[in-house]
XYZ file of C-alpha atoms in Angstrom:
696
model
C 142.894 190.181 173.891
C 143.480 193.612 174.045
C 145.871 195.568 171.428
C 148.537 195.951 174.477
C 148.084 192.340 175.640
C 148.603 191.118 172.113
C 151.591 193.172 171.980
C 152.995 191.465 175.294
C 152.028 187.989 173.537
C 154.205 188.596 170.801
C 157.775 187.214 171.369
C 160.256 188.581 168.586
C 162.398 185.785 167.404
C 165.880 186.787 165.772
C 167.594 186.173 162.335
C 171.233 184.964 161.212
C 174.159 187.031 161.460
C 173.890 191.391 161.608
C 176.530 193.777 163.027
C 176.024 196.532 165.747
C 177.518 199.757 163.780
C 177.253 203.108 165.491
C 173.577 204.447 165.247
C 174.543 208.173 164.953
C 170.579 209.278 165.454
C 170.831 211.791 168.062
C 172.338 214.420 165.383
C 168.989 214.774 163.709
C 166.348 214.272 165.851
C 167.063 217.831 168.217
C 164.008 219.561 166.200
C 160.946 219.017 164.609
C 160.562 218.135 161.049
C 161.347 221.577 158.806
C 161.839 222.544 155.452
C 163.770 224.502 153.041
C 162.649 227.113 150.788
C 161.163 226.363 147.101
C 163.675 225.678 144.504
C 163.882 227.795 141.364
C 163.552 224.765 139.123
C 162.545 221.425 139.937
C 163.923 218.235 138.107
C 160.906 215.394 138.416
C 163.105 212.321 137.224
C 160.648 209.827 135.160
C 162.377 206.755 137.018
C 161.465 207.345 140.564
C 160.342 203.843 141.319
C 161.199 199.880 140.234
C 159.977 198.671 137.280
C 159.530 200.691 134.350
C 160.261 204.446 133.467
C 156.875 206.800 133.119
C 155.959 208.066 129.583
C 155.712 212.067 129.932
C 152.005 213.508 129.081
C 153.106 217.768 128.972
C 155.367 219.275 126.603
C 157.640 222.545 126.438
C 156.048 225.554 127.618
C 152.829 223.518 129.283
C 151.503 225.509 132.709
C 151.238 222.956 135.333
C 149.970 223.037 138.907
C 150.984 221.192 141.797
C 149.659 217.744 141.841
C 149.111 217.763 138.376
C 149.679 214.350 136.434
C 152.911 214.927 133.923
C 153.816 211.415 133.360
C 151.848 208.221 133.295
C 152.391 204.933 134.378
C 153.954 202.459 131.678
C 152.573 198.927 132.342
C 151.568 197.264 135.760
C 155.303 197.793 137.520
C 155.239 201.560 137.105
C 153.897 204.826 139.033
C 152.454 208.420 137.578
C 154.672 211.181 138.231
C 153.169 214.718 139.408
C 154.313 218.195 139.647
C 155.386 219.078 142.930
C 155.069 222.633 142.519
C 153.128 224.970 140.300
C 155.228 226.217 137.311
C 156.267 226.201 133.682
C 157.663 223.349 131.734
C 161.216 224.494 130.609
C 162.687 220.880 129.537
C 162.364 217.370 128.847
C 165.803 215.609 128.508
C 168.415 213.521 130.181
C 169.453 214.348 133.908
C 171.390 212.464 136.641
C 169.342 210.103 138.502
C 170.381 209.148 142.701
C 171.762 205.781 141.880
C 175.387 204.025 142.313
C 176.096 204.222 138.605
C 175.353 207.688 138.398
C 173.382 207.291 135.197
C 170.923 209.932 133.412
C 167.282 209.167 132.860
C 165.014 211.582 131.236
C 163.423 214.142 133.617
C 161.063 216.921 133.182
C 162.331 220.671 134.595
C 159.818 223.005 135.911
C 160.239 226.626 136.492
C 158.399 227.251 139.977
C 156.399 230.203 140.029
C 156.335 230.258 143.908
C 152.638 230.638 144.251
C 152.306 226.943 145.160
C 148.689 226.508 143.168
C 147.055 222.981 143.599
C 145.272 221.609 141.128
C 141.875 220.069 141.433
C 141.431 216.964 143.888
C 139.580 214.113 144.639
C 139.230 213.733 148.495
C 137.374 210.886 150.434
C 136.103 210.987 153.704
C 134.941 207.651 154.418
C 137.152 205.003 152.559
C 135.136 202.409 153.767
C 132.392 203.389 151.221
C 134.564 202.443 148.291
C 135.597 198.936 147.232
C 139.334 197.880 147.589
C 139.567 197.876 143.755
C 138.525 201.616 143.941
C 141.199 202.286 146.683
C 143.863 200.664 144.564
C 143.001 202.855 141.545
C 143.115 205.713 143.586
C 146.826 205.167 145.066
C 147.674 203.988 141.538
C 146.492 207.364 140.272
C 148.414 209.121 143.039
C 151.664 207.459 142.281
C 152.114 206.168 145.413
C 155.499 204.032 146.119
C 157.239 202.282 148.498
C 159.653 204.841 150.490
C 161.955 202.794 152.433
C 163.665 200.301 149.767
C 163.603 200.470 145.861
C 160.481 202.347 145.505
C 157.939 199.560 144.431
C 154.759 200.534 143.255
C 152.483 200.240 146.080
C 149.057 199.304 144.440
C 150.892 196.219 142.952
C 152.031 195.280 146.172
C 148.577 195.719 147.660
C 147.144 193.590 145.166
C 149.153 190.380 144.922
C 148.405 188.025 141.824
C 149.660 185.005 143.276
C 146.374 183.913 144.722
C 147.979 183.106 147.988
C 145.869 184.515 150.659
C 147.399 187.283 153.017
C 147.210 186.970 156.502
C 149.228 189.120 157.804
C 150.315 192.820 157.315
C 153.562 193.972 158.641
C 154.241 197.710 158.715
C 158.121 198.380 158.636
C 159.069 201.448 161.413
C 162.895 199.947 162.027
C 165.150 201.912 160.421
C 168.227 200.258 161.254
C 170.463 202.252 158.760
C 172.775 204.423 161.333
C 172.202 207.930 160.609
C 169.044 208.082 158.834
C 165.968 209.397 161.422
C 163.372 210.226 158.752
C 160.754 207.268 159.602
C 161.734 207.477 163.133
C 160.541 211.400 163.260
C 157.730 210.705 161.310
C 156.208 208.346 163.614
C 156.770 211.158 166.463
C 155.092 213.523 164.761
C 152.535 211.854 162.282
C 151.773 208.629 163.759
C 147.610 209.601 163.556
C 148.209 209.773 159.568
C 150.359 206.502 159.676
C 147.717 204.359 161.496
C 145.347 205.469 159.483
C 147.024 204.697 156.588
C 147.336 201.057 157.608
C 143.755 201.033 158.571
C 143.152 201.669 154.616
C 146.081 199.145 153.667
C 144.255 196.567 155.922
C 140.816 197.041 154.284
C 142.047 196.680 151.072
C 143.714 193.214 152.013
C 140.515 192.142 153.408
C 141.625 192.557 157.084
C 144.267 190.216 157.485
C 144.128 188.214 160.874
C 147.528 190.077 162.414
C 148.582 193.781 161.409
C 152.280 193.870 162.877
C 154.097 197.274 163.451
C 157.576 196.634 163.779
C 160.167 198.903 165.673
C 163.214 199.047 166.959
C 164.009 199.823 170.953
C 166.326 202.803 170.209
C 163.337 205.123 169.444
C 161.243 205.166 172.522
C 159.316 208.358 171.276
C 158.420 206.931 168.207
C 157.039 203.875 170.022
C 155.035 205.898 172.608
C 153.237 207.790 169.952
C 152.597 204.794 167.786
C 151.165 203.260 170.683
C 149.272 206.142 171.789
C 147.837 206.561 167.988
C 147.065 202.615 168.165
C 144.618 203.090 170.615
C 141.309 201.184 170.189
C 142.658 199.033 167.286
C 143.882 195.785 166.620
C 147.285 196.898 165.445
C 150.327 195.618 167.198
C 153.291 197.822 168.084
C 155.867 195.166 168.784
C 159.365 196.303 169.935
C 162.525 194.191 169.079
C 166.294 194.641 169.853
C 168.490 196.920 167.895
C 170.385 194.935 165.514
C 171.919 195.963 161.911
C 169.881 194.726 159.310
C 166.714 194.265 160.881
C 164.658 196.974 158.759
C 165.708 194.608 155.774
C 162.184 192.835 154.506
C 162.775 189.265 154.695
C 164.680 189.841 158.149
C 161.641 191.994 159.589
C 159.698 189.168 158.598
C 161.772 186.189 159.984
C 161.491 188.756 163.093
C 157.839 189.191 163.475
C 156.762 185.805 162.284
C 159.306 183.501 162.328
C 158.465 182.626 158.575
C 161.179 182.768 156.026
C 160.730 184.054 152.654
C 161.720 181.220 149.922
C 165.343 182.034 147.644
C 164.121 184.711 145.211
C 160.477 184.666 146.685
C 158.566 187.349 147.905
C 156.728 187.908 150.927
C 153.023 187.146 149.348
C 154.481 183.485 148.936
C 154.214 183.055 152.334
C 150.908 185.135 153.212
C 152.692 188.270 154.005
C 152.707 192.066 152.632
C 155.102 194.523 153.984
C 155.150 198.275 153.618
C 157.242 201.381 155.213
C 155.532 203.702 158.016
C 156.201 206.606 154.974
C 154.419 204.218 152.325
C 151.364 204.222 154.994
C 150.863 207.939 155.683
C 151.568 208.591 151.255
C 148.375 206.489 151.411
C 146.282 207.799 153.785
C 146.596 211.224 152.438
C 146.212 210.045 148.598
C 142.893 208.582 149.708
C 141.604 211.224 152.606
C 142.694 214.183 150.405
C 143.541 213.062 146.882
C 147.095 214.165 147.181
C 149.392 212.606 144.955
C 153.216 211.590 146.055
C 155.171 214.856 145.633
C 157.079 215.307 148.688
C 158.951 213.092 151.343
C 160.671 213.363 154.358
C 164.412 212.993 154.067
C 167.294 213.170 156.770
C 169.936 215.781 156.320
C 172.805 214.830 158.603
C 176.496 215.399 158.790
C 179.613 216.991 160.691
C 180.125 219.220 157.409
C 176.833 220.358 157.589
C 175.933 223.676 160.216
C 172.669 222.378 160.463
C 171.468 218.783 161.341
C 167.937 217.800 161.267
C 164.748 215.897 159.077
C 162.970 217.937 156.449
C 159.788 217.292 154.181
C 161.178 218.222 150.844
C 159.475 218.458 147.133
C 160.362 215.584 145.076
C 162.757 217.211 142.479
C 164.225 219.644 144.241
C 168.190 219.865 143.564
C 170.341 218.262 146.148
C 172.414 221.122 145.999
C 169.576 223.641 147.044
C 169.122 221.408 149.895
C 172.767 221.558 151.309
C 173.249 225.466 150.798
C 169.942 225.917 153.065
C 171.638 223.791 155.694
C 175.197 225.394 155.631
C 177.702 223.082 153.858
C 181.377 223.411 154.438
C 182.466 222.364 150.954
C 186.210 222.668 152.530
C 185.057 220.058 154.813
C 182.837 217.945 153.603
C 184.626 214.433 152.318
C 181.633 213.524 149.754
C 177.756 213.292 149.404
C 176.359 210.025 150.538
C 172.727 209.294 149.360
C 171.419 206.592 152.025
C 173.462 205.975 155.272
C 176.882 204.946 155.564
C 175.966 201.326 155.263
C 173.674 200.646 151.825
C 174.514 204.596 150.633
C 176.511 205.423 147.722
C 178.461 208.372 146.864
C 176.814 211.375 144.928
C 178.880 212.257 141.623
C 176.693 215.584 140.815
C 174.947 217.501 143.418
C 172.405 218.887 141.214
C 170.953 215.315 141.252
C 167.436 215.576 142.174
C 165.680 214.313 145.103
C 163.190 211.395 144.370
C 160.581 209.300 146.290
C 163.083 206.788 147.573
C 165.802 209.622 148.991
C 165.661 209.045 152.464
C 168.875 210.363 153.766
C 171.806 212.860 152.766
C 174.810 212.294 154.579
C 177.541 215.025 154.764
C 180.358 213.883 156.457
C 183.832 214.677 156.987
C 186.859 212.999 156.440
C 187.510 212.398 160.400
C 183.960 211.429 160.953
C 183.470 208.862 158.005
C 187.057 208.117 157.045
C 187.548 206.820 153.363
C 188.244 202.728 153.507
C 191.890 201.793 153.329
C 193.379 199.959 149.849
C 191.635 196.548 149.671
C 194.111 193.477 150.483
C 193.803 189.906 149.861
C 191.070 187.949 151.573
C 192.428 185.818 154.376
C 189.612 183.589 155.004
C 189.017 184.467 158.260
C 185.057 183.647 157.500
C 183.768 186.661 159.267
C 181.569 187.897 156.600
C 179.768 184.508 156.221
C 179.203 185.372 160.283
C 177.344 188.598 160.024
C 175.489 187.732 156.859
C 171.733 188.008 157.441
C 170.504 186.087 154.454
C 172.880 182.788 155.342
C 174.923 183.185 152.402
C 178.598 182.649 151.946
C 180.199 186.026 150.746
C 183.534 185.053 150.511
C 182.599 182.174 147.894
C 180.329 184.847 146.220
C 183.312 187.096 146.051
C 185.552 184.542 144.175
C 183.003 183.586 141.796
C 182.278 187.485 140.893
C 186.185 187.596 140.417
C 185.609 184.975 137.919
C 182.764 186.089 136.215
C 181.107 182.469 137.139
C 177.843 183.510 136.730
C 176.437 179.691 137.456
C 177.838 179.555 140.468
C 176.834 182.705 141.674
C 173.352 181.924 140.831
C 173.670 178.449 142.638
C 175.107 180.161 145.572
C 171.964 182.314 145.448
C 173.527 185.693 144.806
C 170.059 187.453 144.126
C 168.889 187.013 147.885
C 171.665 189.362 148.954
C 170.199 192.427 150.172
C 173.509 194.636 149.550
C 173.116 195.702 153.480
C 177.112 195.648 153.762
C 177.470 194.040 156.912
C 180.160 191.822 155.489
C 182.231 194.885 154.138
C 181.428 196.491 157.482
C 183.333 193.488 159.176
C 185.963 192.446 156.537
C 189.735 193.117 157.849
C 191.024 192.909 154.494
C 188.734 195.951 153.578
C 187.168 194.495 149.925
C 184.820 196.227 149.025
C 182.353 192.811 149.165
C 179.124 194.669 148.122
C 180.236 196.180 144.965
C 181.405 193.000 143.545
C 177.650 191.627 144.266
C 176.130 194.630 142.611
C 177.979 194.564 139.500
C 177.550 190.866 139.020
C 173.656 191.278 139.637
C 173.937 193.979 136.955
C 175.932 191.756 134.377
C 173.845 188.718 134.791
C 170.807 190.820 134.714
C 172.180 192.131 131.472
C 173.021 188.261 130.342
C 169.685 187.329 130.883
C 168.255 190.170 128.987
C 170.386 189.245 125.971
C 169.517 185.506 126.371
C 165.457 186.508 126.532
C 166.118 188.748 123.169
C 167.641 185.840 121.611
C 164.909 183.347 122.287
C 162.306 185.457 121.149
C 164.155 186.072 118.004
C 164.645 182.290 117.662
C 161.233 182.089 118.288
C 159.781 183.940 115.977
C 162.666 182.356 113.189
C 161.205 179.158 113.830
C 157.211 180.331 113.906
C 157.914 182.163 110.394
C 159.409 179.002 109.022
C 156.591 176.980 110.185
C 154.235 179.421 109.051
C 155.909 179.350 105.484
C 156.191 175.361 105.031
C 152.551 175.100 106.244
C 151.951 177.685 103.249
C 153.622 175.818 100.999
C 152.034 172.517 101.557
C 149.088 174.357 101.473
C 149.891 175.771 97.904
C 150.856 172.117 96.657
C 147.858 170.698 98.055
C 145.866 173.063 96.032
C 148.030 172.221 92.766
C 147.355 168.649 93.435
C 143.823 169.239 93.658
C 143.892 171.287 90.406
C 145.871 168.506 88.352
C 143.193 165.691 89.645
C 140.214 167.797 88.961
C 141.759 168.067 85.221
C 142.566 164.784 84.788
C 138.987 163.786 86.023
C 137.744 166.412 83.716
C 139.735 164.782 80.562
C 138.640 161.362 81.481
C 134.934 162.771 81.339
C 135.409 164.176 78.227
C 137.051 161.067 76.712
C 134.091 158.815 78.061
C 131.369 161.144 76.625
C 133.061 161.440 73.654
C 130.652 159.400 71.325
C 127.657 160.929 73.160
C 125.144 162.744 71.032
C 126.278 165.826 72.852
C 129.948 165.575 72.061
C 129.109 165.109 68.285
C 127.182 168.210 68.277
C 129.834 170.461 70.182
C 132.054 168.544 67.300
C 129.926 170.084 64.757
C 129.391 173.148 65.914
C 133.464 173.453 66.508
C 133.513 172.563 62.779
C 131.159 175.250 61.835
C 133.370 178.253 63.720
C 136.550 177.016 61.998
C 134.788 177.053 58.670
C 133.720 180.425 59.310
C 137.224 181.659 60.290
C 138.614 180.011 57.177
C 136.245 182.055 54.811
C 137.488 185.400 56.338
C 140.589 184.525 55.947
C 140.194 183.633 52.593
C 138.300 186.622 52.284
C 141.122 188.737 54.063
C 143.544 187.694 51.225
C 141.424 187.959 48.035
C 143.319 189.367 45.083
C 141.434 192.364 45.215
C 142.772 192.999 48.945
C 146.063 192.047 47.967
C 145.969 194.670 45.196
C 144.751 197.257 47.352
C 147.456 196.978 50.173
C 150.276 196.982 47.169
C 149.260 200.402 45.912
C 149.320 201.788 49.587
C 153.068 200.326 50.060
C 153.902 201.851 46.459
C 152.444 205.249 47.429
C 154.221 205.288 50.659
C 157.686 204.391 49.323
C 157.058 207.132 46.482
C 156.435 209.510 49.480
C 159.776 208.464 51.555
C 162.024 208.789 47.985
C 160.519 212.451 47.619
C 161.294 213.423 51.300
C 164.652 212.103 51.302
C 165.379 213.670 48.245
C 164.415 216.655 49.182
C 166.779 216.604 52.718
C 169.597 215.675 50.286
C 169.223 218.645 48.194
C 169.201 220.864 51.167
C 171.804 219.011 53.347
C 175.419 220.199 54.226
C 178.312 218.154 52.949
C 179.156 216.647 55.968
C 175.775 214.983 55.729
C 175.306 213.949 52.093
C 177.112 210.798 51.895
C 174.447 209.405 54.978
C 171.456 210.864 53.273
C 172.284 209.464 49.688
C 173.010 206.054 51.280
C 169.411 206.525 52.612
C 167.792 207.111 49.323
C 169.044 204.561 47.284
C 167.871 202.315 50.073
C 164.330 203.657 49.454
C 164.251 203.662 46.181
C 165.647 199.866 46.316
C 162.362 199.584 48.230
C 160.283 201.544 45.746
C 160.831 199.374 43.006
C 159.984 196.121 45.045
C 156.908 197.860 45.753
C 156.285 198.354 42.177
C 156.981 194.554 41.336
C 154.651 193.563 43.895
C 151.785 196.063 42.334
C 152.377 194.338 39.146
C 152.036 190.798 40.996
C 148.902 191.848 42.784
C 147.202 193.271 39.416
C 147.810 190.293 37.600
C 146.152 187.884 39.988
C 143.590 190.392 40.472
C 143.048 190.908 36.346
C 144.878 188.767 34.279
C 144.757 191.628 31.369
C 146.938 193.758 33.291
C 150.189 191.241 33.031
C 151.497 193.500 30.390
C 150.989 196.453 32.585
C 152.671 194.666 35.235
C 155.299 194.137 33.490
C 155.990 197.535 32.307
C 155.722 198.642 36.101
C 158.414 196.246 36.872
C 160.750 197.111 34.095
C 160.002 200.830 35.049
C 158.749 201.565 31.883
C 155.400 202.790 33.514
C 154.459 204.901 36.571
C 151.492 204.221 38.449
C 151.571 206.990 40.260
C 152.937 209.468 37.755
C 156.640 209.146 39.557
C 159.193 209.329 36.338
C 162.049 206.693 37.057
C 164.644 209.289 37.119
C 164.701 208.780 40.865
C 167.449 205.962 40.693
C 169.906 208.506 38.328
C 169.077 211.198 40.828
C 169.986 209.456 43.435
C 173.297 208.225 41.707
C 173.965 211.815 40.814
C 174.018 212.638 44.367
C 176.630 209.904 45.330
C 178.953 210.669 42.692
C 178.843 214.518 43.626
C 179.469 213.608 47.293
C 182.262 211.379 46.190
C 183.582 214.196 43.637
C 183.581 216.928 46.927
C 185.337 214.528 48.895
C 187.793 213.789 46.503
C 188.208 217.880 45.810
C 188.667 218.288 49.867
C 191.161 216.185 49.709
C 193.257 217.999 47.358
C 192.783 221.254 48.960
C 195.820 222.740 51.165
C 194.304 223.885 54.468
C 193.322 227.400 53.894
C 191.309 226.559 50.930
C 189.639 223.663 53.259
C 188.914 226.658 55.385
C 187.474 228.726 53.108
C 185.300 225.864 51.549
C 184.003 225.591 55.418
C 183.271 229.139 55.936
C 181.201 229.151 52.568
C 179.438 226.079 53.583
C 178.707 227.946 56.881
C 177.513 230.820 55.257
C 175.130 228.804 53.257
C 173.925 226.928 56.123
C 173.709 230.300 58.039
C 171.236 231.865 55.526
C 169.151 228.610 55.760
C 168.820 228.646 59.100
C 167.510 232.352 59.089
C 165.237 231.943 56.488
C 163.871 228.539 58.622
C 163.516 231.192 61.993
C 162.054 233.450 59.936
C 159.447 231.163 58.804
C 158.764 229.758 61.891
C 158.212 233.271 63.483
C 155.805 233.997 60.632
C 153.887 230.920 61.467
C 154.084 231.493 65.302
C 155.883 228.024 65.056
C 156.278 226.607 68.713
C 159.995 225.561 68.108
C 160.761 228.630 67.556
C 163.364 228.610 70.371
C 165.121 225.882 68.961
C 165.588 227.227 65.558
C 167.059 230.609 67.441
C 169.520 228.430 69.479
C 170.472 226.440 66.152
C 171.073 229.762 64.566
C 173.170 231.028 67.087
C 175.431 228.117 67.343
C 176.094 228.174 63.580
C 176.960 231.652 63.547
C 179.038 231.210 66.722
C 180.885 228.562 64.234
C 181.052 230.909 61.364
C 182.307 233.799 63.576
C 185.084 230.996 64.818
C 186.445 230.035 61.337
C 186.598 233.546 60.012
C 188.921 234.359 62.858
C 190.865 231.399 62.101
C 191.070 232.387 58.313
C 192.282 236.038 59.537
C 194.600 234.396 61.975
C 196.154 232.702 58.936
C 196.542 235.339 56.805
C 198.458 237.330 59.575
C 200.778 234.601 59.399
C 201.534 234.625 56.448
């Protein structure tokens, strides 16, 4: 059966619900696909696709070429990002993203040089010489993502991991959203490239039984161009009646095959892979020429513009730049909408850049697209349920979204909502139902992420607890084993105590103990005790001499303390003499008389006279007398006495400093500082004396 006969044999099905809003597609199809001058700066977002944000591989100041990799995919569900033109990287910072939330994400800003110099590419003239896995790697390397929806990575969709056999490949050329004609013009002008891309995808999927290209009947020129391009292939061009939202993935699958994708399921679960016409062309150029996805066809339309058409625009081009070259009248424009009037969202910042999924820029006047009236109370008319293409209950979802009842929302299959806007379109109360559903989805996703984090933390805690318990049990087992081994060894020793080996060990132990006792006795012999007593006496005599010298040179304020220290040293000296006498008596009994003389103080073994005690007593008495004399002085006399004492100390300090300098002592600086402080103190006292004399 030929391609035309198969096409006629295919009977499209219908899907529940749907609406017929004004199409408004003729405004932008009056001229061929055009272009705009290259912008001075391209702001290339790192999040242009579903999944994880890409990771930059360039830095500030780098020179990049057109098509060069500037950010690499982070994980499986992610896409590489390439430079749309040659130039210099001037910023890597957050920038606005075309998104309903108006959020900012990291982006790489390139200042273009106008030269459009390409990097080296890797073309392939015959894709059939490569294995499917090699083709998938090329597609992944070129950063190809879906260009008709959320931008899901194409390499992931072409490599389903569920294990389900793919028997049908569907190419979505429906483009049911009003105003948008990007796919329509692409099919009219570049049908051959689309068909070539479909051939590559069918080869990767191991030539599925059916390849269906679905197009609505409101695109006669595109249908004819695609039929001509598909001549000689087994691809079926399926034309079906126009109804919104027949371009939804699940709805198109139901139209072309009659199969229904399960709740929260994927087309691969029913043996189908669905791709967009723009994605098919991007796959062809990636494989045939090695071109990464750095531009796309975008519809620029609206009565507030002087020129309505489709353009091929580099990714990263600021939307304000596009509006400028299409004669946007800011006084007439009501707002700028990214996408169509049904599923699009209002742009908050006109400097937001174009991404891989920007298929339309709608710039209407207030008359063309008046703002919706204020929302009123729901009248339970049921129109929303009648037009829902997913057979949901929008009214119930609305109430549960307002009540923040997440369990009920999931029970009523909120995530099957494709956010087509059909329910909001027919609502007589002008309730923004889609906005409620979109916000509820975001809240549920955040709650699920938090729950997942909490579950992971709990699992880590429980695992750590089990690990610690296991380690403690292992330690206790080791301790028990050591105790049992020690007890066993003790029992064995007791059993072997009467053996010859045990007796020999005991005798050896007794010999060692006897040797130690002899060493200890030798260390405690009378001769050694006498020597220790003599050393102790010599040390005590030297300490008395040092303290006596310090006492003679000390100031009046320090004499009491030094005298007490001298008295204690003399007491220890007498104790040392007594111990020496005892040691001499034990060493030589004939020395008992000498010991008595030493103990009584009449003998001095080191030649020291017993006058030390009298000198210490005299110093103490002298210090007491000086303190008593100071107590009887009047203030002037006390001041004069302090001045005389300070002069004496200054003289001693000067002599000590001079001696240190002569001997090149390392403490010269310390002696100099001490002298300076005493001189300052002396000057202060003399100033006080002069002031007292003046008062009198």
